[in-house]
Coordinates of N, CA and C in Angstrom, one line a residue:
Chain A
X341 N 0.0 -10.7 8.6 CA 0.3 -9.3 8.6 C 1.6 -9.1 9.5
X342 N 2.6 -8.7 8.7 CA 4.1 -8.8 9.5 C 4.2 -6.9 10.1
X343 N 3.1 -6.0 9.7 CA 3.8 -4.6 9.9 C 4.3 -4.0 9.1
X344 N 4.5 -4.5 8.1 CA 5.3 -4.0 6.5 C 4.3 -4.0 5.6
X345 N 4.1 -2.8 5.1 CA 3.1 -2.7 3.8 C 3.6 -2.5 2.7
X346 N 3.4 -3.0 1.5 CA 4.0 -2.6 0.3 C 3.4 -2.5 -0.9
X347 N 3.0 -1.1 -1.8 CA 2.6 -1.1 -2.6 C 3.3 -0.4 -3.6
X348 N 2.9 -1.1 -5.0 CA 1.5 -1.9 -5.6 C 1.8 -3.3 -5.0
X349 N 1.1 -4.0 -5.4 CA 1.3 -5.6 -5.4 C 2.0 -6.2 -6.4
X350 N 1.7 -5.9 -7.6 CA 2.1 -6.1 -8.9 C 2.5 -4.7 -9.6
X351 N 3.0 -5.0 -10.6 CA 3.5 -3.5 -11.3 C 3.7 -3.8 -12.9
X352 N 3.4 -3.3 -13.9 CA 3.7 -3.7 -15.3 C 4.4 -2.8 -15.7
X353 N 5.3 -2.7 -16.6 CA 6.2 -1.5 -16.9 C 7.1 -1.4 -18.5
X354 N 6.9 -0.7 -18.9 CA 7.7 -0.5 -20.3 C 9.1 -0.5 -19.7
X355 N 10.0 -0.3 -20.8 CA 11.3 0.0 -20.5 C 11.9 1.4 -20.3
X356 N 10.6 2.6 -21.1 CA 10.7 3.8 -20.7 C 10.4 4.6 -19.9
X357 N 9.6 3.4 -19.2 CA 8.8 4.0 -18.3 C 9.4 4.6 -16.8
X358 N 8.7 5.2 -15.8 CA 9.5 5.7 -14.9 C 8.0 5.3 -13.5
X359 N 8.6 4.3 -12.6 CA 7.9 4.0 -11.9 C 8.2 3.9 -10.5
X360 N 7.5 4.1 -9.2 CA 8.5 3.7 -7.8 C 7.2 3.2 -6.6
X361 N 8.2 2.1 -6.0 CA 7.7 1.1 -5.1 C 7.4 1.9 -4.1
X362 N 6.5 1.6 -2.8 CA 6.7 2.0 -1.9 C 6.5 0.9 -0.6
X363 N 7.4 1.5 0.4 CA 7.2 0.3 1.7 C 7.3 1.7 2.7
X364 N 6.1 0.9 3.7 CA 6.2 1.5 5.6 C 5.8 0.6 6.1
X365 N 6.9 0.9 7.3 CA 6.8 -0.3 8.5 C 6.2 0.6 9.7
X366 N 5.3 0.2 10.8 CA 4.2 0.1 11.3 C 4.9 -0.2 12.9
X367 N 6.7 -0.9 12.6 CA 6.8 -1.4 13.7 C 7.7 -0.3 14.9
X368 N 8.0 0.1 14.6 CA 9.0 1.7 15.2 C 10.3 1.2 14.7
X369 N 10.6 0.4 13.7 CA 12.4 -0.1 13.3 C 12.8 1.0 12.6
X370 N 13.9 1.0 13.4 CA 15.2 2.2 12.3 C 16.1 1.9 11.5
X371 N 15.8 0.2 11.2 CA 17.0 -0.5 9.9 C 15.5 -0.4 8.8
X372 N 15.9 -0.4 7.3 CA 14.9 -0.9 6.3 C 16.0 -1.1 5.0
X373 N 15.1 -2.0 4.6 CA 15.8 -2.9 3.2 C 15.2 -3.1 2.2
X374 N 16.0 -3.0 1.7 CA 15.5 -3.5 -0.3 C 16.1 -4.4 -1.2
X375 N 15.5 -5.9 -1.3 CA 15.4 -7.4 -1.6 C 15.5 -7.2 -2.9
X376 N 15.8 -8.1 -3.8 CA 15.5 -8.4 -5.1 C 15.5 -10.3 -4.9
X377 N 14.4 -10.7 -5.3 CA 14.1 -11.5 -5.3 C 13.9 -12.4 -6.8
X378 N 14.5 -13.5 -7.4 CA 14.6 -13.8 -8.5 C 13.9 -15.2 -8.4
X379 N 13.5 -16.2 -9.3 CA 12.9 -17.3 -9.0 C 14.4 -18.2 -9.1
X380 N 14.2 -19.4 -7.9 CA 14.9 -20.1 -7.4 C 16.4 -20.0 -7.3
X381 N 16.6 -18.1 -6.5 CA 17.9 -17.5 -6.4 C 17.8 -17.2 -4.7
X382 N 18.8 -17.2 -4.2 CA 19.1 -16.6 -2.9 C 18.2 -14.6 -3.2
X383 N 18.0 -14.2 -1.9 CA 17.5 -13.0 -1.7 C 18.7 -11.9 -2.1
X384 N 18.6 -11.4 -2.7 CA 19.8 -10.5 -3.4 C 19.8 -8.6 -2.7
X385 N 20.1 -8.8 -1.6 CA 20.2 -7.4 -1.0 C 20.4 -6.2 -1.6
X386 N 19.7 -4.9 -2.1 CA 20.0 -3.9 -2.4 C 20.4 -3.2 -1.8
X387 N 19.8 -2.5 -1.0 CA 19.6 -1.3 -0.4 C 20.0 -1.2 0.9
X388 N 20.1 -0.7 2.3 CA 20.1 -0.8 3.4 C 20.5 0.9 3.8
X389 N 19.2 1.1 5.0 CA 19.0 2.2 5.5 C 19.0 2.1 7.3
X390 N 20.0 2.9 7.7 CA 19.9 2.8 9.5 C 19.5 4.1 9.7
X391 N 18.6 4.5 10.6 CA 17.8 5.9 10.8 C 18.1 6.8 9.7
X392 N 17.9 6.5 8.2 CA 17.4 7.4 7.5 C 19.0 7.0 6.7
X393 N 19.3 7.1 6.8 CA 21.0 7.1 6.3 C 21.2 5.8 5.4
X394 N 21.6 6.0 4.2 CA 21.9 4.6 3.4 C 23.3 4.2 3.9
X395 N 23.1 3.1 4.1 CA 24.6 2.5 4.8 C 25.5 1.3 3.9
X396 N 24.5 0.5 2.6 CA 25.0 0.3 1.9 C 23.9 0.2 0.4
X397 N 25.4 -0.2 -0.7 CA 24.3 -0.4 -1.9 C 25.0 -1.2 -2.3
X398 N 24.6 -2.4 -2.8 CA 25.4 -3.4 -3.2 C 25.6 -4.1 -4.6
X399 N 26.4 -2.7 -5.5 CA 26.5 -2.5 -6.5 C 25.1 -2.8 -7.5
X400 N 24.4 -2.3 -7.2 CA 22.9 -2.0 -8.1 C 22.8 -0.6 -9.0
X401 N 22.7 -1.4 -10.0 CA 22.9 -0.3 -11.4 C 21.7 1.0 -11.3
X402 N 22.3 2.5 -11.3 CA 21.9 3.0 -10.5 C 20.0 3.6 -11.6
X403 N 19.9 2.7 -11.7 CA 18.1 3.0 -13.0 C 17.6 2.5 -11.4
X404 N 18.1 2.0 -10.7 CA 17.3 2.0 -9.4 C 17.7 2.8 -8.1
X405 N 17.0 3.7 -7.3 CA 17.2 4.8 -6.4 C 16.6 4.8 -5.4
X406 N 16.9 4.1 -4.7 CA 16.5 4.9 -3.2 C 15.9 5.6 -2.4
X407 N 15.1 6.0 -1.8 CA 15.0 7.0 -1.0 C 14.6 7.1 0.3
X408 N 14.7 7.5 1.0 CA 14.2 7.3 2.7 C 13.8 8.3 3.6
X409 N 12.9 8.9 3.2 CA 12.2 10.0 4.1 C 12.4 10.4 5.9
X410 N 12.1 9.0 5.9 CA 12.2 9.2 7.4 C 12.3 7.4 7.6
X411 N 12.2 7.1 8.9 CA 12.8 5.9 9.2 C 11.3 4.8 9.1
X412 N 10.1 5.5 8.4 CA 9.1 4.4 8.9 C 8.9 4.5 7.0
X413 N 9.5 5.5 6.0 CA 9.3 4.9 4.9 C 10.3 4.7 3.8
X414 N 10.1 4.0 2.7 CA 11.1 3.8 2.0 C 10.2 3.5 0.3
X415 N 11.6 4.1 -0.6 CA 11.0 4.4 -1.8 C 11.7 3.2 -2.7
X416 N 11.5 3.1 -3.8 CA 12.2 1.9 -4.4 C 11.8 3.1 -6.3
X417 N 12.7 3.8 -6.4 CA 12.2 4.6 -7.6 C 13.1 3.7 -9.0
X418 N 12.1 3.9 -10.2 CA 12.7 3.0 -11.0 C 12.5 3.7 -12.5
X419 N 13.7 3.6 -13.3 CA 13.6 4.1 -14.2 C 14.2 3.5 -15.6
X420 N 14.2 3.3 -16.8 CA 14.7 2.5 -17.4 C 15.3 1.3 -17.2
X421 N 14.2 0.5 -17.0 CA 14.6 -0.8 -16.5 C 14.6 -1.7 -17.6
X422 N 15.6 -3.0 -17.5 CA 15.3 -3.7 -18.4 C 14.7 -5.1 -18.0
X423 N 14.0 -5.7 -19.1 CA 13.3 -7.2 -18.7 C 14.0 -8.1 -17.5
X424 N 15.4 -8.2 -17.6 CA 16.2 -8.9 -16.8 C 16.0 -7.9 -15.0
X425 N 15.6 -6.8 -15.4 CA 15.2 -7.1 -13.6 C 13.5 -7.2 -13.6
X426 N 12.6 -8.0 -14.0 CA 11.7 -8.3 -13.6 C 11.8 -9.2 -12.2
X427 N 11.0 -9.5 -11.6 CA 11.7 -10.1 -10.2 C 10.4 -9.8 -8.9
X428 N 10.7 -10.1 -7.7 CA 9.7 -9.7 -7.0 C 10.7 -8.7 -6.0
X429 N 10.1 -7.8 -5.7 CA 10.9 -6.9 -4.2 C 10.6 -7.0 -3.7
X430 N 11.2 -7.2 -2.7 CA 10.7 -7.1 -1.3 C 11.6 -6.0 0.1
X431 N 10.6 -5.6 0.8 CA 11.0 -4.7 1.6 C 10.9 -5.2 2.8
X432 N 12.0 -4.7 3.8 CA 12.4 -5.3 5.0 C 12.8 -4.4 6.1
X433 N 12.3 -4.5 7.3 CA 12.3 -3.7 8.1 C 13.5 -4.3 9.7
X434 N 14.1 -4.0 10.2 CA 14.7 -4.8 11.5 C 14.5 -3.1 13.1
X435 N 15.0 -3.9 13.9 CA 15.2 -2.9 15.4 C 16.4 -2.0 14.8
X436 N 17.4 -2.5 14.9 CA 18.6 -2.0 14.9 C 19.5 -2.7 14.3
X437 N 20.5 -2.3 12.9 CA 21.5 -2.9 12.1 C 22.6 -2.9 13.4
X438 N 23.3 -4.3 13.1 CA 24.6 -4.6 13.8 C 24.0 -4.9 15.0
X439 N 23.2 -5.4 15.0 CA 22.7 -6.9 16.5 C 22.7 -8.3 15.9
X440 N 23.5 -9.0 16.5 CA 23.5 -10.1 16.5 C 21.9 -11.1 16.0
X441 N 21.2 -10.5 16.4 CA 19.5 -11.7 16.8 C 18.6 -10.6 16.3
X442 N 19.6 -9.3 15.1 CA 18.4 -8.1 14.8 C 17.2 -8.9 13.4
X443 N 16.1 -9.3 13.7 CA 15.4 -9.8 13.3 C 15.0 -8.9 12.0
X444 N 14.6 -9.6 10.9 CA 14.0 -8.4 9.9 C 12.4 -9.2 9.1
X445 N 12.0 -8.4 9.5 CA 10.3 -8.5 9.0 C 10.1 -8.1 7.7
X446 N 9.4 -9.0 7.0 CA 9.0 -8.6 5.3 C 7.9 -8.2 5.0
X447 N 8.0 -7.1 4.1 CA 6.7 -6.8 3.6 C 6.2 -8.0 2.3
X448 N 4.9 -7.7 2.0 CA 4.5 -9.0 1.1 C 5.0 -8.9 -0.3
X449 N 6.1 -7.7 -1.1 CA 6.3 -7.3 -2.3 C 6.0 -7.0 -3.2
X450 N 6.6 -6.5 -4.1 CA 6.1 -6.1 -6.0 C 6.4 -7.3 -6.7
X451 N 5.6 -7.6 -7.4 CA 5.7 -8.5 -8.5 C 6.1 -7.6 -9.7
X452 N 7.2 -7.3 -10.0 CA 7.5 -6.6 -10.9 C 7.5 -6.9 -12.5
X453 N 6.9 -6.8 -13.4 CA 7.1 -7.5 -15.0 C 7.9 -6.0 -15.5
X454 N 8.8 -6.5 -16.2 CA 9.3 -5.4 -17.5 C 9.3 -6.1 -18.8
X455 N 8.4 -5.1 -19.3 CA 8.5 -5.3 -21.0 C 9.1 -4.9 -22.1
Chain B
X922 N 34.4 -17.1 -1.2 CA 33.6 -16.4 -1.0 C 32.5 -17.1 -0.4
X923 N 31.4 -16.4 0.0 CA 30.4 -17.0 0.9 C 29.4 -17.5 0.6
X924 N 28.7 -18.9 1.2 CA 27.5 -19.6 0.7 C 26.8 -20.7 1.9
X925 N 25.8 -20.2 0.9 CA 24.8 -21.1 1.8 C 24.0 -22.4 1.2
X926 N 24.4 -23.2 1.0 CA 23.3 -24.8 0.5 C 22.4 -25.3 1.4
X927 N 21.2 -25.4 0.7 CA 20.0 -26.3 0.8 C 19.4 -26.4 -0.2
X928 N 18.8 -28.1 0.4 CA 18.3 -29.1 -1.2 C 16.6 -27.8 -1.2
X929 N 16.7 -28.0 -2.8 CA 16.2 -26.9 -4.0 C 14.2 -27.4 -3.9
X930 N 14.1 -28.8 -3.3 CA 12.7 -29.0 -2.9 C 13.0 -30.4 -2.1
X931 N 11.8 -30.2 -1.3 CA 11.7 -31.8 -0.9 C 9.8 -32.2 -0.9
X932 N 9.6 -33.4 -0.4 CA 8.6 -33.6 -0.4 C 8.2 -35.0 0.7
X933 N 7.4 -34.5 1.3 CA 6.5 -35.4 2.5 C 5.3 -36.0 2.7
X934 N 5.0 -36.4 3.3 CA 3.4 -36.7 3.8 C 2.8 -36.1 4.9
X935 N 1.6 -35.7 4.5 CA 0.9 -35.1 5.3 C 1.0 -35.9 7.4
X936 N 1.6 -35.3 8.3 CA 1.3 -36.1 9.5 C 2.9 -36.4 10.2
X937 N 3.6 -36.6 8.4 CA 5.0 -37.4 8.8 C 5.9 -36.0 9.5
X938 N 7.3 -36.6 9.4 CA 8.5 -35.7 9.6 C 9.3 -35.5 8.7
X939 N 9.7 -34.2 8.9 CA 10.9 -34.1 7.8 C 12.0 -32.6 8.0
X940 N 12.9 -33.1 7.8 CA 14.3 -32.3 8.0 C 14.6 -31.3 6.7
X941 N 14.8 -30.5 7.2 CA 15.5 -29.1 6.1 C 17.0 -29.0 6.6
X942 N 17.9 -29.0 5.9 CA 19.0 -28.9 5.6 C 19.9 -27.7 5.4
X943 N 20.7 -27.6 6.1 CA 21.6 -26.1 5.5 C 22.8 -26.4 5.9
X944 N 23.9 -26.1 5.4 CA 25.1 -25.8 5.6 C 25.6 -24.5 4.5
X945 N 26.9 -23.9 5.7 CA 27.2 -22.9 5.3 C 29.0 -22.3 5.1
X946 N 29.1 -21.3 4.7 CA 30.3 -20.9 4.8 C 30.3 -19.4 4.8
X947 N 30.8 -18.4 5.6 CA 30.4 -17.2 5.8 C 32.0 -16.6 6.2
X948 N 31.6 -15.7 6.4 CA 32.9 -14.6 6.7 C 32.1 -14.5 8.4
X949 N 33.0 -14.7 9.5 CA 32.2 -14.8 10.2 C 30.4 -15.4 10.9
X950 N 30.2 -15.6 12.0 CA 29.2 -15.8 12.0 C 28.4 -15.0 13.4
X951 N 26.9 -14.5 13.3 CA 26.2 -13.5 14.0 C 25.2 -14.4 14.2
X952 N 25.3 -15.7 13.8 CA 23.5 -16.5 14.2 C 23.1 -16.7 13.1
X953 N 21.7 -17.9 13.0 CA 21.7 -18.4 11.9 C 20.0 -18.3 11.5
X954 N 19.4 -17.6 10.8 CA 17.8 -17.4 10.8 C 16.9 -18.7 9.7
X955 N 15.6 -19.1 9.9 CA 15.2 -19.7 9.6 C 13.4 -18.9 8.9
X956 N 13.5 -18.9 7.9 CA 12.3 -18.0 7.2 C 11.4 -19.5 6.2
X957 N 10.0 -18.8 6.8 CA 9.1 -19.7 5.7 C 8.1 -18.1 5.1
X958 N 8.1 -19.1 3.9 CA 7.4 -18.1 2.8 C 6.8 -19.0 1.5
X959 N 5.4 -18.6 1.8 CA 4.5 -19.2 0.7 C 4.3 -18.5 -0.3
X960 N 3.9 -19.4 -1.3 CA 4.0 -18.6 -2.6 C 3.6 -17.3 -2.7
X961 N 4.1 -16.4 -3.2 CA 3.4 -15.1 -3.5 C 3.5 -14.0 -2.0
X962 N 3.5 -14.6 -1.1 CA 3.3 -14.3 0.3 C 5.0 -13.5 0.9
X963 N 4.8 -12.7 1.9 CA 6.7 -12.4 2.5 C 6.8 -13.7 3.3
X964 N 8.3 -13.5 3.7 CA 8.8 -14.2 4.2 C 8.5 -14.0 5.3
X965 N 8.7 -15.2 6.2 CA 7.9 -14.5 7.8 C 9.3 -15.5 8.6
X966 N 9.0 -15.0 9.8 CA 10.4 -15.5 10.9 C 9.9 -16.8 11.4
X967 N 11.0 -18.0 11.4 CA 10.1 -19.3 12.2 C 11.0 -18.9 13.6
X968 N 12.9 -19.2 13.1 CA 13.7 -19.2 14.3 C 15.0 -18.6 14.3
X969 N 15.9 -18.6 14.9 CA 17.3 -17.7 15.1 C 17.7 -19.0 16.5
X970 N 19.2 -19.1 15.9 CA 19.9 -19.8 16.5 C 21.1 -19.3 16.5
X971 N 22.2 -18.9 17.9 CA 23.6 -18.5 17.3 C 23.9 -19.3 18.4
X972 N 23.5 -20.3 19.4 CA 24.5 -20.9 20.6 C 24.5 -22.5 20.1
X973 N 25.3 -23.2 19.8 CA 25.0 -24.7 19.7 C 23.4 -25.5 20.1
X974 N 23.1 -26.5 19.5 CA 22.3 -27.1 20.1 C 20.7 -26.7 19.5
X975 N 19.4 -27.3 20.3 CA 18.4 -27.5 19.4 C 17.1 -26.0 20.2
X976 N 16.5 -25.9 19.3 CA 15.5 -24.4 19.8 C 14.2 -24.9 18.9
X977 N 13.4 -25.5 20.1 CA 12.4 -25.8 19.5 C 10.8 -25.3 20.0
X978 N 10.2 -24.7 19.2 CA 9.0 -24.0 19.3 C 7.8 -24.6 18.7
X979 N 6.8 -25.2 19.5 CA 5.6 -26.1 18.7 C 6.2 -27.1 18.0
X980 N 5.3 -27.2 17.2 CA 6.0 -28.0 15.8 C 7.2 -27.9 14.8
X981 N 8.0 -26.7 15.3 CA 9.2 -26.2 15.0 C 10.3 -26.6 15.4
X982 N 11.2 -27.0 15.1 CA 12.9 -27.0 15.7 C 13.7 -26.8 15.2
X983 N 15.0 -26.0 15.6 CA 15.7 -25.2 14.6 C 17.3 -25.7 15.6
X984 N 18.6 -26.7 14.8 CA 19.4 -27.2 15.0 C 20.1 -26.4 14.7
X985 N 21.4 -26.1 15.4 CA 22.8 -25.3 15.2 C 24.4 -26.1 15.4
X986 N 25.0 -26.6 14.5 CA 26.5 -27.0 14.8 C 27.3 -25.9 14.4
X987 N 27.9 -25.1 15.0 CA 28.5 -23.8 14.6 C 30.2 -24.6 14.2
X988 N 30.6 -25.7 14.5 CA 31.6 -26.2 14.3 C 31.8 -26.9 13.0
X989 N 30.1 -27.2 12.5 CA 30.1 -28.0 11.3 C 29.7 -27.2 10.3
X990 N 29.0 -25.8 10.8 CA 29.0 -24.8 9.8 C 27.2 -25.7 8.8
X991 N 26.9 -26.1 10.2 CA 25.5 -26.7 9.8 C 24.0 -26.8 10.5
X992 N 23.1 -26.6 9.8 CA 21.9 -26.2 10.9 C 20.6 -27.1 10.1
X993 N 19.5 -27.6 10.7 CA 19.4 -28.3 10.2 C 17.0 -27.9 11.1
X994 N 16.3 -27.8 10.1 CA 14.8 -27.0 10.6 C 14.4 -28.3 10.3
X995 N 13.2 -28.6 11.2 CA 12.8 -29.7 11.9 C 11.0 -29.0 12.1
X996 N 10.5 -30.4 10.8 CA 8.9 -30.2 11.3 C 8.1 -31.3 11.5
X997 N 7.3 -31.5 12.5 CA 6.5 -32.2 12.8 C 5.4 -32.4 12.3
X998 N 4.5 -33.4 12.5 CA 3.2 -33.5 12.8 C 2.9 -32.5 10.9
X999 N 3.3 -32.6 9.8 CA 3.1 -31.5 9.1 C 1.7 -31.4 8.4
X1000 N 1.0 -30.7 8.7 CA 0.1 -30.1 7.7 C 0.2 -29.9 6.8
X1001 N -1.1 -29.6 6.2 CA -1.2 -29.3 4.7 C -0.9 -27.5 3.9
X1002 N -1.0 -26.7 5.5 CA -0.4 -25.7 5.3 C 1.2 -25.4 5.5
X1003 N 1.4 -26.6 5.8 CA 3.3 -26.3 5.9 C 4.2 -26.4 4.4
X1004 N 2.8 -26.4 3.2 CA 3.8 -26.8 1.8 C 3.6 -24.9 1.7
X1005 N 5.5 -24.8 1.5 CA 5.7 -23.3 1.2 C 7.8 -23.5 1.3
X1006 N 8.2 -22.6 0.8 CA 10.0 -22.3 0.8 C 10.0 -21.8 2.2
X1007 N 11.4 -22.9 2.5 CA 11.9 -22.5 4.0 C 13.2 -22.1 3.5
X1008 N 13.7 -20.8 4.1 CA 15.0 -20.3 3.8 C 15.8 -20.2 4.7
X1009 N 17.0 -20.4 4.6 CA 18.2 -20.5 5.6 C 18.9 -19.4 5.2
X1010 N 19.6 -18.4 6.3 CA 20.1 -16.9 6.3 C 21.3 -17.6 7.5
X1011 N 22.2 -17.1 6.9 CA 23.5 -16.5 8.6 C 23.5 -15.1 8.4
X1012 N 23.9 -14.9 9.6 CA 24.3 -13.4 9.4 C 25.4 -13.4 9.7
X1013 N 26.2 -12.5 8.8 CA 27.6 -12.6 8.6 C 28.5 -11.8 9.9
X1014 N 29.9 -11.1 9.5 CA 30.6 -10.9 10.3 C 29.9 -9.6 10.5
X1015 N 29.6 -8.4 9.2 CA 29.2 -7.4 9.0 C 27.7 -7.1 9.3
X1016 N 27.3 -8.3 9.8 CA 25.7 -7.7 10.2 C 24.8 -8.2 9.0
X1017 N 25.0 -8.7 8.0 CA 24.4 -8.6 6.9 C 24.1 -9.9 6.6
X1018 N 22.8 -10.5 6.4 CA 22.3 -11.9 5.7 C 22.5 -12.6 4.7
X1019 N 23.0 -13.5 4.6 CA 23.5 -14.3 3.7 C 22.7 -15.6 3.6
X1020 N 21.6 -15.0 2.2 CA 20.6 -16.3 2.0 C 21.1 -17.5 1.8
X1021 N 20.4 -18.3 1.4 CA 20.2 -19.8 0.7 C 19.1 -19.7 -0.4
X1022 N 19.4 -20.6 -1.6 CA 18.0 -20.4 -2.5 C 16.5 -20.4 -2.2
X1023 N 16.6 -21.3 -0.9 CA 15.2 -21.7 -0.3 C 15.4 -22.9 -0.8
X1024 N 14.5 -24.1 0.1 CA 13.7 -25.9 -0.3 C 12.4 -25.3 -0.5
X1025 N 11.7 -25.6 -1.3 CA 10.2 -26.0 -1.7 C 10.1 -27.1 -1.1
X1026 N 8.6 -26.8 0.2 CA 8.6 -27.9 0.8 C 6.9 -28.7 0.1
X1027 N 7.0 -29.7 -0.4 CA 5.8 -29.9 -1.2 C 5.0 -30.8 0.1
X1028 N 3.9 -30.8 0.4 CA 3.1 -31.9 1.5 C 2.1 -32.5 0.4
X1029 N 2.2 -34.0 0.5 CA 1.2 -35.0 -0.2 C 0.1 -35.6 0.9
X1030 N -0.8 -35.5 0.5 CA -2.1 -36.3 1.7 C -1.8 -37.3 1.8

């Protein structure tokens, strides 16, 4: 248990469908992230949130959206997706973006299928 | 542009030793992190290195040559719970992590 929760676990999904992730961190951090994870690919960073504020997006086609309430949750909204982003996500929580040793903690992710 | 290599699996024996590998090339460097993650499971923190030289915790050790742009995770004594992907991260100039695909670490009895 790292302090990062993330639901569903798994997720099944048409192409028309309109569905969204959710992550909270448990730990008081004011950085949070959003992973795309691919089988036998580096961690592919989406998203990135410092006290509430998106600070980047790293050109992610926008059927995927963001959101950030407040600094302990984070949304992952999805909408016409296609098979090629099936993948796992994962959500990530740190102290503070722009430290040197700022650690980031994972939640356990979505196993995502698109059909 | 920027990258990180390490070999794509390895494989051991239960008890023995064995070396994980990384070298890198980054735009800057902020330190170098060391992640294990078993199947299906997040990734969890083993270590962070950004000063030369070796940081070792239990059965853990985590190597830094900031000169050779090479670091190199070190396990002991390994169990049969240590088969899982060890991932190598720098963090770049911008604050921001720059993976590796992960090693599949397989353990044989």
């Amino acid at each position: 248990e790292t302090g990062v929760t993330q639901t569903p676990r798994h997720l099944v999904m048409g192409m028309t469908n309109k569905k969204s992730l959710k992550c909270e961190q448990h730990l008081g951090h004011n950085a949070m992230y959003w992973y795309k994870q691919s089988a036998k690919k580096p961690l592919e960073l989406m998203f990135v949130y410092n006290f509430k504020e998106q600070t980047e997006n790293n050109s992610v086609p926008s059927r995927f959206s963001p959101e950030c309430p407040n600094s302990s949750h984070l949304f992952l909204h999805l909408h016409t997706l296609q098979p090629e982003d099936s993948a796992l996500y994962l959500c990530a929580s740190s102290q503070d973006r722009g430290q040197g040793a700022d650690t980031q903690y994972f939640g356990p992710g979505t196993r995502l299928t698109v059909l | 542009g920027q990258n990180i290599d390490q070999p794509t699996e390895m494989t051991a024996t239960e008890g023995a030793i064995v070396q994980i590998n990384c070298t890198y090339q980054t735009s800057g460097f902020n330190g170098l992190f060391w992640y294990q993650q078993h199947a299906g499971e997040a990734p969890t923190f083993l270590s962070y290195n950004v000063l030369d030289g070796l940081e070792e915790k239990g059965r853990f050790s985590s190597f830094l040559s900031r000169s050779k742009g090479y670091s190199y995770l070190l396990l002991k004594e390994l169990q049969m719970k240590d088969s899982a992907s060890y991932l190598c991260a720098v963090m770049d100039s911008n604050y921001q992590l720059i993976w590796g695909a992960g090693t599949k670490l397989i353990i044989k009895p």
